[in-house]
């Protein structure tokens, strides 16, 4: 019999999960409580409880080539960095292309997911949903939770001394939509993540004063790197990942800081990180310019709040009208019992971030419960490819002892690499993690084999951007268009920007491509000289 799978959430992770189910011959039913697909990328004027929310001006931090699904490229005429409306358009194109909508139930809330009485034998789950006030119960052979980590806003009010005395407006960044209503106001943004930086820079154009409070600082990079190419395409390569993981952490931190400070000395801007631990790099083109022209002022942590002002750790005080807490989110799964999973951003209790380790049957998986230094969309997709194969019985999980051992070892590695600040437990090294899951499926590209059979492709796979079609070159789910997609990456990058043709004497390539070409030349020279 075809196995029935419940997919919770129709955002980018959920859509990928539905497609992976169909790819493996499973029968998915996706439950989405909103009125449309897209999840976080479906902009709403009003905040919906238990659903991530974005501001109108949000643009992706990752370029389109690094964030697309592995067998469905973002249209080549789309810009390299997408406004949220373009991401939603792409997700709808994906859903239409693979016929996903017929498997999605909109305006349907998942109320409860619990084991059946015979779960230890069948691995089945009882799922209670509600549509238009009417509840229904159905039995599924597996459940894939794709609701993500941007669920419950984290408001650390208990650590904000005197916040109850503040008479101005105070809210979480989840509620921020437009700069309207902030004209002439004195605004404090607490938290220097990507949302905090975006909101601060946007408000700097209309507000009387914008203060940006940071406890540990941040690493700032621009969306464009060498030659004006999207930064992620230059940074996220197998070669650079191998180099980064091979060197001692202090050396890597020194190299990263030296590289990032080449654009501007971040310590002079009050942004330099205070600790030598990895953290998601903040992507902002505007923040340095706002700081240098004085429209955004970076401050340390807040020591105390009063009725109309705040005092910072450095002893300075500022009058404030509005406080915006850009302090992140907590994952939440109210439809699951805590005995199944206790959600936390400070501790990962999942085997390879996907499976609860101590369930008798591996029929419950969590897709997208990660914080990659890179795109979550296609990272969640490869998780879903693995999870669906486990459901089908094509892949087996190790014993409970080995699963728990792996979780403990990973926890130590994550702490050593990223430290212990909030949310770092879910942090992953993008290519390392993707390759780990790809190895489980049998779709990790074999560089040495490619060198013998297709050296041009091999060099691009190793030195070029690690785009998701690399995981469609071979094995289950192989896509015939993968090779061409990889080799034409740079054509798609320049197409939406080169809207006026100029006369160039030469075409510049990123250093990673030059290295690949150099290695190819050396290889051929070696072959000819050997003869």
Short mmCIF file of C-alpha atoms in Angstrom, two decimals:
data_model
loop_
_atom_site.label_atom_id
_atom_site.label_comp_id
_atom_site.label_asym_id
_atom_site.label_seq_id
_atom_site.Cartn_x
_atom_site.Cartn_y
_atom_site.Cartn_z
CA UNK A 1 0.00 0.00 0.00
CA UNK A 2 1.12 3.58 -0.68
CA UNK A 3 2.19 5.24 2.54
CA UNK A 4 0.33 8.39 3.56
CA UNK A 5 2.39 11.32 4.84
CA UNK A 6 1.16 14.43 6.66
CA UNK A 7 3.24 17.53 5.87
CA UNK A 8 2.72 20.42 8.29
CA UNK A 9 3.30 23.80 6.68
CA UNK A 10 3.38 24.91 3.03
CA UNK A 11 6.37 27.21 3.17
CA UNK A 12 9.60 26.56 1.30
CA UNK A 13 10.40 23.50 3.48
CA UNK A 14 6.89 22.09 3.23
CA UNK A 15 6.67 22.49 -0.53
CA UNK A 16 9.99 20.70 -0.94
CA UNK A 17 8.77 17.94 1.38
CA UNK A 18 5.57 17.43 -0.65
CA UNK A 19 7.58 17.20 -3.86
CA UNK A 20 10.03 14.72 -2.29
CA UNK A 21 7.11 12.56 -1.12
CA UNK A 22 5.76 12.41 -4.66
CA UNK A 23 9.22 11.67 -5.99
CA UNK A 24 9.42 8.62 -3.70
CA UNK A 25 5.94 7.34 -4.48
CA UNK A 26 4.39 8.45 -1.19
CA UNK A 27 0.98 10.09 -0.80
CA UNK A 28 1.38 13.50 0.89
CA UNK A 29 -1.27 15.75 2.40
CA UNK A 30 0.03 19.17 3.34
CA UNK A 31 -1.79 21.25 5.95
CA UNK A 32 -1.36 25.02 5.81
CA UNK A 33 -3.31 27.22 8.22
CA UNK A 34 -2.87 30.36 6.11
CA UNK A 35 -4.88 31.11 2.97
CA UNK A 36 -1.95 30.62 0.60
CA UNK A 37 1.39 28.85 0.26
CA UNK A 38 4.75 30.46 0.85
CA UNK A 39 4.99 30.47 4.64
CA UNK A 40 7.32 33.21 5.83
CA UNK A 41 7.67 34.56 2.28
CA UNK A 42 3.94 35.20 1.96
CA UNK A 43 3.80 38.80 3.17
CA UNK A 44 0.77 39.67 5.30
CA UNK A 45 -0.31 43.07 6.54
CA UNK A 46 -1.37 41.56 9.86
CA UNK A 47 0.62 39.27 12.15
CA UNK A 48 -0.85 35.76 12.40
CA UNK A 49 -0.36 33.84 15.63
CA UNK A 50 2.14 31.00 15.33
CA UNK A 51 3.33 32.11 11.90
CA UNK A 52 6.48 33.93 10.90
CA UNK A 53 6.03 37.47 9.63
CA UNK A 54 8.19 39.70 7.44
CA UNK A 55 8.40 43.40 6.60
CA UNK A 56 7.38 44.72 3.20
CA UNK A 57 10.88 45.70 2.04
CA UNK A 58 12.58 42.38 2.89
CA UNK A 59 15.11 41.17 0.30
CA UNK A 60 16.91 37.81 0.46
CA UNK A 61 20.38 37.58 1.95
CA UNK A 62 21.28 34.69 -0.33
CA UNK A 63 21.46 34.95 -4.11
CA UNK A 64 19.02 33.07 -6.32
CA UNK A 65 21.62 30.54 -7.52
CA UNK A 66 22.37 29.52 -3.93
CA UNK A 67 18.77 29.30 -2.73
CA UNK A 68 16.85 27.51 -5.49
CA UNK A 69 15.56 23.94 -5.33
CA UNK A 70 17.96 21.38 -6.76
CA UNK A 71 15.95 20.50 -9.87
CA UNK A 72 14.01 23.71 -10.50
CA UNK A 73 16.07 26.83 -11.12
CA UNK A 74 14.87 30.33 -10.35
CA UNK A 75 14.10 32.02 -13.69
CA UNK A 76 17.27 33.53 -15.17
CA UNK A 77 15.66 36.95 -15.61
CA UNK A 78 14.90 37.21 -11.88
CA UNK A 79 17.36 39.49 -10.02
CA UNK A 80 20.17 37.83 -8.09
CA UNK A 81 18.77 38.98 -4.76
CA UNK A 82 15.02 38.63 -4.59
CA UNK A 83 12.38 40.83 -3.02
CA UNK A 84 10.07 38.67 -0.91
CA UNK A 85 7.34 38.94 -3.55
CA UNK A 86 9.67 37.35 -6.13
CA UNK A 87 10.47 34.49 -3.75
CA UNK A 88 6.75 33.84 -3.38
CA UNK A 89 6.38 33.95 -7.16
CA UNK A 90 9.15 31.36 -7.50
CA UNK A 91 7.55 29.08 -4.89
CA UNK A 92 4.25 29.24 -6.78
CA UNK A 93 6.02 28.39 -10.04
CA UNK A 94 7.61 25.40 -8.28
CA UNK A 95 4.26 24.24 -6.88
CA UNK A 96 2.61 24.55 -10.27
CA UNK A 97 5.43 22.81 -12.16
CA UNK A 98 5.35 19.73 -9.93
CA UNK A 99 1.59 19.68 -9.34
CA UNK A 100 1.83 20.26 -5.59
CA UNK A 101 -1.32 22.33 -5.01
CA UNK A 102 -3.67 19.36 -5.28
CA UNK A 103 -1.94 17.89 -2.23
CA UNK A 104 -2.22 21.05 -0.08
CA UNK A 105 -5.15 21.93 2.20
CA UNK A 106 -5.19 25.66 2.88
CA UNK A 107 -6.86 27.34 5.87
CA UNK A 108 -6.36 24.13 7.81
CA UNK A 109 -4.81 24.19 11.26
CA UNK A 110 -3.11 21.15 12.75
CA UNK A 111 -4.46 20.84 16.30
CA UNK A 112 -2.86 17.60 17.45
CA UNK A 113 -0.41 14.96 16.30
CA UNK A 114 -0.19 11.89 18.51
CA UNK A 115 0.92 8.30 18.26
CA UNK A 116 -1.66 5.65 17.54
CA UNK A 117 -2.13 2.94 20.14
CA UNK A 118 -0.28 0.47 17.91
CA UNK A 119 2.48 2.97 17.04
CA UNK A 120 5.30 0.69 18.21
CA UNK A 121 4.20 -1.77 15.51
CA UNK A 122 2.84 0.43 12.70
CA UNK A 123 4.63 3.75 13.31
CA UNK A 124 1.36 5.51 12.47
CA UNK A 125 0.17 8.90 13.72
CA UNK A 126 -3.25 10.34 14.42
CA UNK A 127 -3.55 13.90 13.08
CA UNK A 128 -6.37 16.19 14.17
CA UNK A 129 -6.98 19.22 11.94
CA UNK A 130 -9.47 22.07 11.93
CA UNK A 131 -11.00 23.79 8.89
CA UNK A 132 -13.72 26.45 9.20
CA UNK A 133 -14.28 25.46 12.84
CA UNK A 134 -14.78 21.79 12.02
CA UNK A 135 -12.30 19.21 13.28
CA UNK A 136 -11.31 16.07 11.42
CA UNK A 137 -9.07 13.14 12.35
CA UNK A 138 -6.98 11.14 9.90
CA UNK A 139 -4.37 8.40 10.17
CA UNK A 140 -0.94 8.83 8.55
CA UNK A 141 2.00 6.50 8.16
CA UNK A 142 4.44 9.37 8.69
CA UNK A 143 4.51 13.07 9.64
CA UNK A 144 6.92 15.73 8.38
CA UNK A 145 6.94 18.92 10.46
CA UNK A 146 7.89 21.85 8.22
CA UNK A 147 6.74 24.83 10.28
CA UNK A 148 10.26 26.18 10.73
CA UNK A 149 11.93 28.09 13.57
CA UNK A 150 10.32 31.52 13.06
CA UNK A 151 7.22 30.79 15.12
CA UNK A 152 7.17 32.40 18.58
CA UNK A 153 8.89 35.79 18.95
CA UNK A 154 11.60 35.88 21.60
CA UNK A 155 11.02 38.88 23.87
CA UNK A 156 13.60 38.91 26.69
CA UNK A 157 11.63 41.37 28.83
CA UNK A 158 12.62 39.61 32.06
CA UNK A 159 16.22 40.72 31.48
CA UNK A 160 15.24 44.29 30.60
CA UNK A 161 15.55 46.17 33.89
CA UNK A 162 12.89 48.86 34.22
CA UNK A 163 11.07 48.04 30.95
CA UNK A 164 7.72 48.17 32.78
CA UNK A 165 8.32 51.89 33.38
CA UNK A 166 8.71 52.72 29.70
CA UNK A 167 5.75 54.80 28.46
CA UNK A 168 6.52 54.68 24.75
CA UNK A 169 5.68 52.03 22.18
CA UNK A 170 7.48 48.70 22.53
CA UNK A 171 7.11 45.64 20.27
CA UNK A 172 8.90 42.72 18.56
CA UNK A 173 10.28 43.09 15.03
CA UNK A 174 7.68 40.52 13.91
CA UNK A 175 5.11 43.34 14.06
CA UNK A 176 7.15 45.74 11.93
CA UNK A 177 5.83 46.14 8.37
CA UNK A 178 6.55 49.65 7.03
CA UNK A 179 8.46 52.80 8.08
CA UNK A 180 5.10 54.64 8.09
CA UNK A 181 4.34 56.14 11.48
CA UNK A 182 7.99 56.51 12.49
CA UNK A 183 8.58 59.97 11.02
CA UNK A 184 10.39 62.19 13.50
CA UNK A 185 10.51 59.45 16.16
CA UNK A 186 13.51 58.44 18.24
CA UNK A 187 13.83 54.69 17.79
CA UNK A 188 15.88 52.04 19.57
CA UNK A 189 16.35 48.71 17.79
CA UNK A 190 17.57 45.98 20.15
CA UNK A 191 19.45 43.19 18.39
CA UNK A 192 21.88 43.27 15.48
CA UNK A 193 20.74 40.34 13.41
CA UNK A 194 19.67 40.73 9.80
CA UNK A 195 16.19 41.97 10.74
CA UNK A 196 17.53 44.48 13.24
CA UNK A 197 20.00 45.90 10.73
CA UNK A 198 17.39 46.08 7.95
CA UNK A 199 14.80 47.80 10.14
CA UNK A 200 17.33 50.26 11.57
CA UNK A 201 18.63 51.29 8.15
CA UNK A 202 15.12 51.63 6.71
CA UNK A 203 13.91 53.75 9.61
CA UNK A 204 17.01 55.97 9.39
CA UNK A 205 15.47 57.63 6.32
CA UNK A 206 12.40 58.87 8.21
CA UNK A 207 13.10 58.82 11.95
CA UNK A 208 14.70 61.64 13.92
CA UNK A 209 17.23 59.24 15.42
CA UNK A 210 17.90 55.50 15.23
CA UNK A 211 19.97 53.64 17.82
CA UNK A 212 21.03 50.04 17.25
CA UNK A 213 21.90 48.13 20.42
CA UNK A 214 24.22 45.13 20.18
CA UNK A 215 25.52 42.90 22.96
CA UNK A 216 28.29 41.05 21.12
CA UNK A 217 28.69 42.87 17.82
CA UNK A 218 28.50 41.30 14.38
CA UNK A 219 30.39 40.44 11.24
CA UNK A 220 29.04 42.51 8.35
CA UNK A 221 29.36 41.68 4.69
CA UNK A 222 27.91 43.12 1.52
CA UNK A 223 25.73 41.20 -0.92
CA UNK A 224 28.36 41.79 -3.59
CA UNK A 225 31.90 40.45 -3.47
CA UNK A 226 34.86 40.28 -5.82
CA UNK A 227 34.01 41.56 -9.29
CA UNK A 228 30.53 42.52 -8.11
CA UNK A 229 29.40 38.88 -8.03
CA UNK A 230 26.96 37.70 -5.33
CA UNK A 231 29.00 37.04 -2.22
CA UNK A 232 27.58 33.59 -1.44
CA UNK A 233 28.66 32.27 -4.83
CA UNK A 234 32.26 33.19 -4.00
CA UNK A 235 32.27 32.14 -0.34
CA UNK A 236 30.27 28.89 -0.36
CA UNK A 237 32.54 26.59 -2.35
CA UNK A 238 33.83 23.14 -1.50
CA UNK A 239 37.41 24.34 -1.73
CA UNK A 240 36.91 27.21 0.72
CA UNK A 241 34.85 25.04 3.06
CA UNK A 242 37.58 22.39 3.07
CA UNK A 243 40.18 25.08 3.76
CA UNK A 244 38.10 26.67 6.51
CA UNK A 245 37.45 23.37 8.29
CA UNK A 246 41.07 22.25 7.97
CA UNK A 247 42.61 25.29 9.62
CA UNK A 248 42.60 25.96 13.39
CA UNK A 249 39.70 28.16 14.52
CA UNK A 250 41.92 31.13 15.58
CA UNK A 251 43.48 31.18 12.10
CA UNK A 252 40.07 31.04 10.42
CA UNK A 253 38.70 33.85 12.60
CA UNK A 254 41.74 35.97 11.78
CA UNK A 255 41.36 35.35 8.04
CA UNK A 256 37.61 36.04 8.06
CA UNK A 257 38.00 39.23 10.08
CA UNK A 258 40.84 40.39 7.86
CA UNK A 259 38.74 39.76 4.76
CA UNK A 260 35.60 41.42 6.12
CA UNK A 261 37.58 44.40 7.44
CA UNK A 262 39.04 44.98 3.99
CA UNK A 263 35.89 46.85 3.01
CA UNK A 264 35.83 48.87 6.25
CA UNK A 265 37.35 48.48 9.72
CA UNK A 266 34.39 47.13 11.65
CA UNK A 267 35.86 48.02 15.04
CA UNK A 268 35.75 51.70 14.03
CA UNK A 269 32.04 51.32 13.39
CA UNK A 270 31.26 49.69 16.76
CA UNK A 271 30.44 46.41 15.04
CA UNK A 272 33.43 44.17 15.74
CA UNK A 273 32.41 40.87 17.38
CA UNK A 274 33.59 40.45 20.96
CA UNK A 275 34.15 36.68 20.85
CA UNK A 276 36.00 34.25 18.61
CA UNK A 277 33.09 32.01 17.70
CA UNK A 278 31.17 31.54 14.50
CA UNK A 279 27.91 33.34 14.12
CA UNK A 280 25.66 33.93 11.16
CA UNK A 281 27.30 36.73 9.17
CA UNK A 282 25.07 39.77 8.94
CA UNK A 283 24.33 40.76 5.35
CA UNK A 284 23.83 44.49 4.94
CA UNK A 285 24.83 46.84 2.16
CA UNK A 286 23.39 49.90 3.90
CA UNK A 287 24.38 49.67 7.57
CA UNK A 288 28.01 50.89 7.20
CA UNK A 289 26.87 53.89 5.15
CA UNK A 290 24.13 54.73 7.67
CA UNK A 291 26.70 54.61 10.46
CA UNK A 292 29.28 56.74 8.65
CA UNK A 293 26.71 59.41 7.86
CA UNK A 294 25.32 59.30 11.41
CA UNK A 295 21.77 58.19 10.64
CA UNK A 296 22.27 54.98 12.68
CA UNK A 297 24.23 54.99 15.95
CA UNK A 298 25.51 51.65 17.29
CA UNK A 299 25.31 51.27 21.07
CA UNK A 300 26.13 48.51 23.59
CA UNK A 301 23.53 46.58 25.61
CA UNK A 302 20.83 48.44 27.49
CA UNK A 303 21.46 48.61 31.23
CA UNK A 304 18.17 50.23 32.28
CA UNK A 305 14.90 51.54 30.89
CA UNK A 306 13.00 54.54 32.24
CA UNK A 307 9.74 56.24 31.26
CA UNK A 308 11.13 57.92 28.14
CA UNK A 309 14.81 57.03 27.94
CA UNK A 310 17.34 54.21 28.11
CA UNK A 311 20.74 53.96 29.75
CA UNK A 312 23.38 51.80 28.08
CA UNK A 313 26.20 49.74 29.57
CA UNK A 314 28.68 52.48 28.70
CA UNK A 315 26.82 54.91 30.98
CA UNK A 316 25.30 57.04 28.20
CA UNK A 317 21.58 57.80 28.09
CA UNK A 318 19.26 58.59 25.20
CA UNK A 319 15.64 59.75 24.96
CA UNK A 320 13.51 57.16 23.13
CA UNK A 321 9.96 57.10 21.73
CA UNK A 322 9.82 53.55 20.31
CA UNK A 323 11.64 50.30 21.09
CA UNK A 324 11.78 47.45 18.58
CA UNK A 325 13.09 44.10 19.85
CA UNK A 326 14.78 42.31 16.95
CA UNK A 327 15.68 39.45 19.27
CA UNK A 328 14.79 36.42 17.20
CA UNK A 329 12.30 33.61 17.53
CA UNK A 330 11.70 30.32 19.29
CA UNK A 331 10.51 27.19 17.48
CA UNK A 332 7.18 25.87 18.76
CA UNK A 333 5.13 22.76 18.07
CA UNK A 334 1.93 23.13 20.11
CA UNK A 335 0.38 20.16 18.31
CA UNK A 336 3.03 17.78 19.70
CA UNK A 337 3.51 16.51 23.24
CA UNK A 338 6.77 17.49 24.94
CA UNK A 339 7.51 13.79 25.36
CA UNK A 340 8.03 13.70 21.58
CA UNK A 341 10.17 16.84 21.34
CA UNK A 342 10.85 19.85 23.52
CA UNK A 343 11.59 22.69 21.09
CA UNK A 344 14.66 24.78 21.82
CA UNK A 345 17.08 26.95 19.88
CA UNK A 346 19.73 26.33 22.51
CA UNK A 347 19.81 22.55 22.31
CA UNK A 348 19.37 20.22 19.37
CA UNK A 349 17.94 16.87 20.39
CA UNK A 350 17.36 15.57 16.85
CA UNK A 351 19.44 12.99 15.03
CA UNK A 352 21.18 14.93 12.24
CA UNK A 353 18.68 17.73 12.96
CA UNK A 354 15.87 15.63 11.47
CA UNK A 355 14.72 12.65 13.56
CA UNK A 356 13.80 12.44 17.28
CA UNK A 357 16.25 9.72 18.35
CA UNK A 358 14.19 7.69 20.81
CA UNK A 359 11.01 7.00 18.83
CA UNK A 360 10.39 3.32 18.15
CA UNK A 361 9.72 4.06 14.49
CA UNK A 362 11.43 6.81 12.39
CA UNK A 363 8.14 8.12 11.02
CA UNK A 364 8.32 11.65 12.46
CA UNK A 365 10.79 14.10 10.94
CA UNK A 366 11.51 17.82 11.31
CA UNK A 367 12.43 19.63 8.10
CA UNK A 368 14.12 23.03 8.25
CA UNK A 369 14.90 22.99 12.00
CA UNK A 370 18.36 24.39 11.27
CA UNK A 371 20.23 27.68 10.93
CA UNK A 372 22.61 27.24 8.01
CA UNK A 373 25.24 29.79 7.09
CA UNK A 374 23.53 29.97 3.71
CA UNK A 375 20.16 29.05 2.22
CA UNK A 376 17.70 27.00 4.25
CA UNK A 377 15.45 26.25 1.25
CA UNK A 378 17.56 23.65 -0.54
CA UNK A 379 19.13 22.43 2.71
CA UNK A 380 15.65 21.57 3.94
CA UNK A 381 14.99 19.95 0.58
CA UNK A 382 17.86 17.49 0.96
CA UNK A 383 16.63 16.72 4.49
CA UNK A 384 13.24 15.90 3.01
CA UNK A 385 14.81 13.69 0.33
CA UNK A 386 16.48 11.68 3.09
CA UNK A 387 13.42 11.58 5.37
CA UNK A 388 11.12 10.27 2.63
CA UNK A 389 13.57 7.49 1.80
CA UNK A 390 13.65 6.52 5.46
CA UNK A 391 9.85 6.39 5.45
CA UNK A 392 9.97 4.10 2.43
CA UNK A 393 12.50 1.87 4.14
CA UNK A 394 15.21 2.55 1.55
CA UNK A 395 17.46 4.12 4.17
CA UNK A 396 17.88 2.83 7.71
CA UNK A 397 18.81 4.74 10.85
CA UNK A 398 21.49 3.35 13.17
CA UNK A 399 20.73 1.99 16.63
CA UNK A 400 19.41 4.24 19.39
CA UNK A 401 22.80 4.11 21.12
CA UNK A 402 24.58 5.36 18.01
CA UNK A 403 21.98 8.05 17.37
CA UNK A 404 22.35 9.43 20.90
CA UNK A 405 26.11 9.22 20.61
CA UNK A 406 26.02 11.19 17.36
CA UNK A 407 23.82 13.90 18.92
CA UNK A 408 26.20 14.28 21.88
CA UNK A 409 29.26 14.47 19.64
CA UNK A 410 27.61 17.01 17.36
CA UNK A 411 26.62 19.12 20.35
CA UNK A 412 30.26 19.26 21.49
CA UNK A 413 31.43 20.13 17.99
CA UNK A 414 28.82 22.89 17.60
CA UNK A 415 29.73 24.40 20.97
CA UNK A 416 33.43 24.35 20.11
CA UNK A 417 32.85 25.85 16.68
CA UNK A 418 30.06 28.35 17.32
CA UNK A 419 30.09 28.91 21.08
CA UNK A 420 26.99 28.94 23.29
CA UNK A 421 25.03 32.13 22.42
CA UNK A 422 21.28 31.80 21.84
CA UNK A 423 20.39 29.88 18.70
CA UNK A 424 23.85 28.54 17.94
CA UNK A 425 22.82 24.95 18.69
CA UNK A 426 20.99 24.88 15.34
CA UNK A 427 23.90 26.40 13.39
CA UNK A 428 25.40 24.25 10.64
CA UNK A 429 28.26 24.51 8.16
CA UNK A 430 26.24 24.48 4.95
CA UNK A 431 28.27 22.33 2.54
CA UNK A 432 29.57 19.99 5.24
CA UNK A 433 26.03 19.27 6.42
CA UNK A 434 24.53 18.92 2.94
CA UNK A 435 27.26 16.46 2.00
CA UNK A 436 26.59 14.51 5.18
CA UNK A 437 22.91 14.07 4.33
CA UNK A 438 23.69 13.54 0.63
CA UNK A 439 25.98 10.66 1.60
CA UNK A 440 23.04 9.02 3.40
CA UNK A 441 21.02 9.19 0.19
CA UNK A 442 23.85 8.37 -2.20
CA UNK A 443 23.81 11.68 -4.10
CA UNK A 444 27.01 13.34 -2.93
CA UNK A 445 29.12 14.17 -6.00
CA UNK A 446 32.32 12.12 -6.32
CA UNK A 447 35.00 14.67 -7.21
CA UNK A 448 37.70 12.12 -8.05
CA UNK A 449 35.39 10.13 -10.32
CA UNK A 450 34.29 13.32 -12.04
CA UNK A 451 37.93 14.28 -12.61
CA UNK A 452 38.34 11.13 -14.68
CA UNK A 453 35.05 11.33 -16.56
CA UNK A 454 34.22 15.05 -16.70
CA UNK A 455 37.13 17.24 -15.50
CA UNK A 456 35.49 20.54 -16.46
CA UNK A 457 32.48 19.70 -14.30
CA UNK A 458 34.69 18.35 -11.50
CA UNK A 459 36.62 21.60 -11.20
CA UNK A 460 33.43 23.64 -11.17
CA UNK A 461 31.94 21.39 -8.48
CA UNK A 462 35.02 21.73 -6.28
CA UNK A 463 36.15 25.31 -6.88
CA UNK A 464 32.88 26.89 -7.97
CA UNK A 465 29.79 27.76 -5.97
CA UNK A 466 28.23 24.71 -4.31
CA UNK A 467 24.79 25.10 -5.87
CA UNK A 468 22.04 22.58 -5.15
CA UNK A 469 22.00 20.91 -8.63
CA UNK A 470 25.28 19.26 -7.56
CA UNK A 471 23.09 16.86 -5.58
CA UNK A 472 21.16 15.86 -8.70
CA UNK A 473 24.15 14.70 -10.77
CA UNK A 474 23.87 11.07 -9.74
CA UNK A 475 22.00 8.60 -7.57
CA UNK A 476 18.30 8.63 -6.58
CA UNK A 477 16.47 11.62 -8.05
CA UNK A 478 19.11 12.25 -10.71
CA UNK A 479 18.19 15.22 -12.94
CA UNK A 480 19.41 15.31 -16.53
CA UNK A 481 19.63 19.10 -16.44
CA UNK A 482 21.96 19.23 -13.42
CA UNK A 483 25.26 19.37 -15.33
CA UNK A 484 24.13 22.20 -17.59
CA UNK A 485 22.65 24.08 -14.61
CA UNK A 486 26.03 23.98 -12.85
CA UNK A 487 28.11 24.99 -15.87
CA UNK A 488 25.83 27.91 -16.80
CA UNK A 489 25.64 29.41 -13.31
CA UNK A 490 27.59 32.56 -14.18
CA UNK A 491 25.45 33.17 -17.29
CA UNK A 492 22.34 33.33 -15.10
CA UNK A 493 24.15 35.58 -12.63
CA UNK A 494 25.00 38.29 -15.17
CA UNK A 495 21.82 38.12 -17.27
CA UNK A 496 19.58 40.27 -15.02
CA UNK A 497 22.32 42.87 -14.42
CA UNK A 498 23.83 43.18 -17.88
CA UNK A 499 20.82 44.99 -19.28
CA UNK A 500 23.03 47.34 -21.25
CA UNK A 501 25.63 45.60 -23.39
CA UNK A 502 29.08 47.14 -23.10
CA UNK A 503 32.26 46.55 -25.07
CA UNK A 504 34.60 44.60 -22.82
CA UNK A 505 38.10 43.62 -23.86
CA UNK A 506 37.90 40.63 -21.57
CA UNK A 507 35.43 38.92 -19.30
CA UNK A 508 36.41 38.81 -15.65
CA UNK A 509 35.85 35.65 -13.65
CA UNK A 510 35.83 35.15 -9.88
CA UNK A 511 39.02 33.86 -8.31
CA UNK A 512 37.40 30.45 -7.63
CA UNK A 513 36.73 30.01 -11.35
CA UNK A 514 40.26 31.13 -12.18
CA UNK A 515 41.63 28.53 -9.77
CA UNK A 516 39.54 25.87 -11.44
CA UNK A 517 40.75 26.85 -14.89
CA UNK A 518 44.33 26.87 -13.63
CA UNK A 519 43.92 23.35 -12.23
CA UNK A 520 42.36 22.21 -15.50
CA UNK A 521 45.28 23.67 -17.46
CA UNK A 522 47.75 21.98 -15.09
CA UNK A 523 45.94 18.65 -15.46
CA UNK A 524 46.04 18.75 -19.25
CA UNK A 525 49.68 19.89 -19.21
CA UNK A 526 50.54 16.96 -16.96
CA UNK A 527 48.77 14.53 -19.31
CA UNK A 528 50.53 15.86 -22.41
CA UNK A 529 53.94 16.02 -20.72
CA UNK A 530 53.52 12.46 -19.49
CA UNK A 531 53.05 11.33 -23.09
#
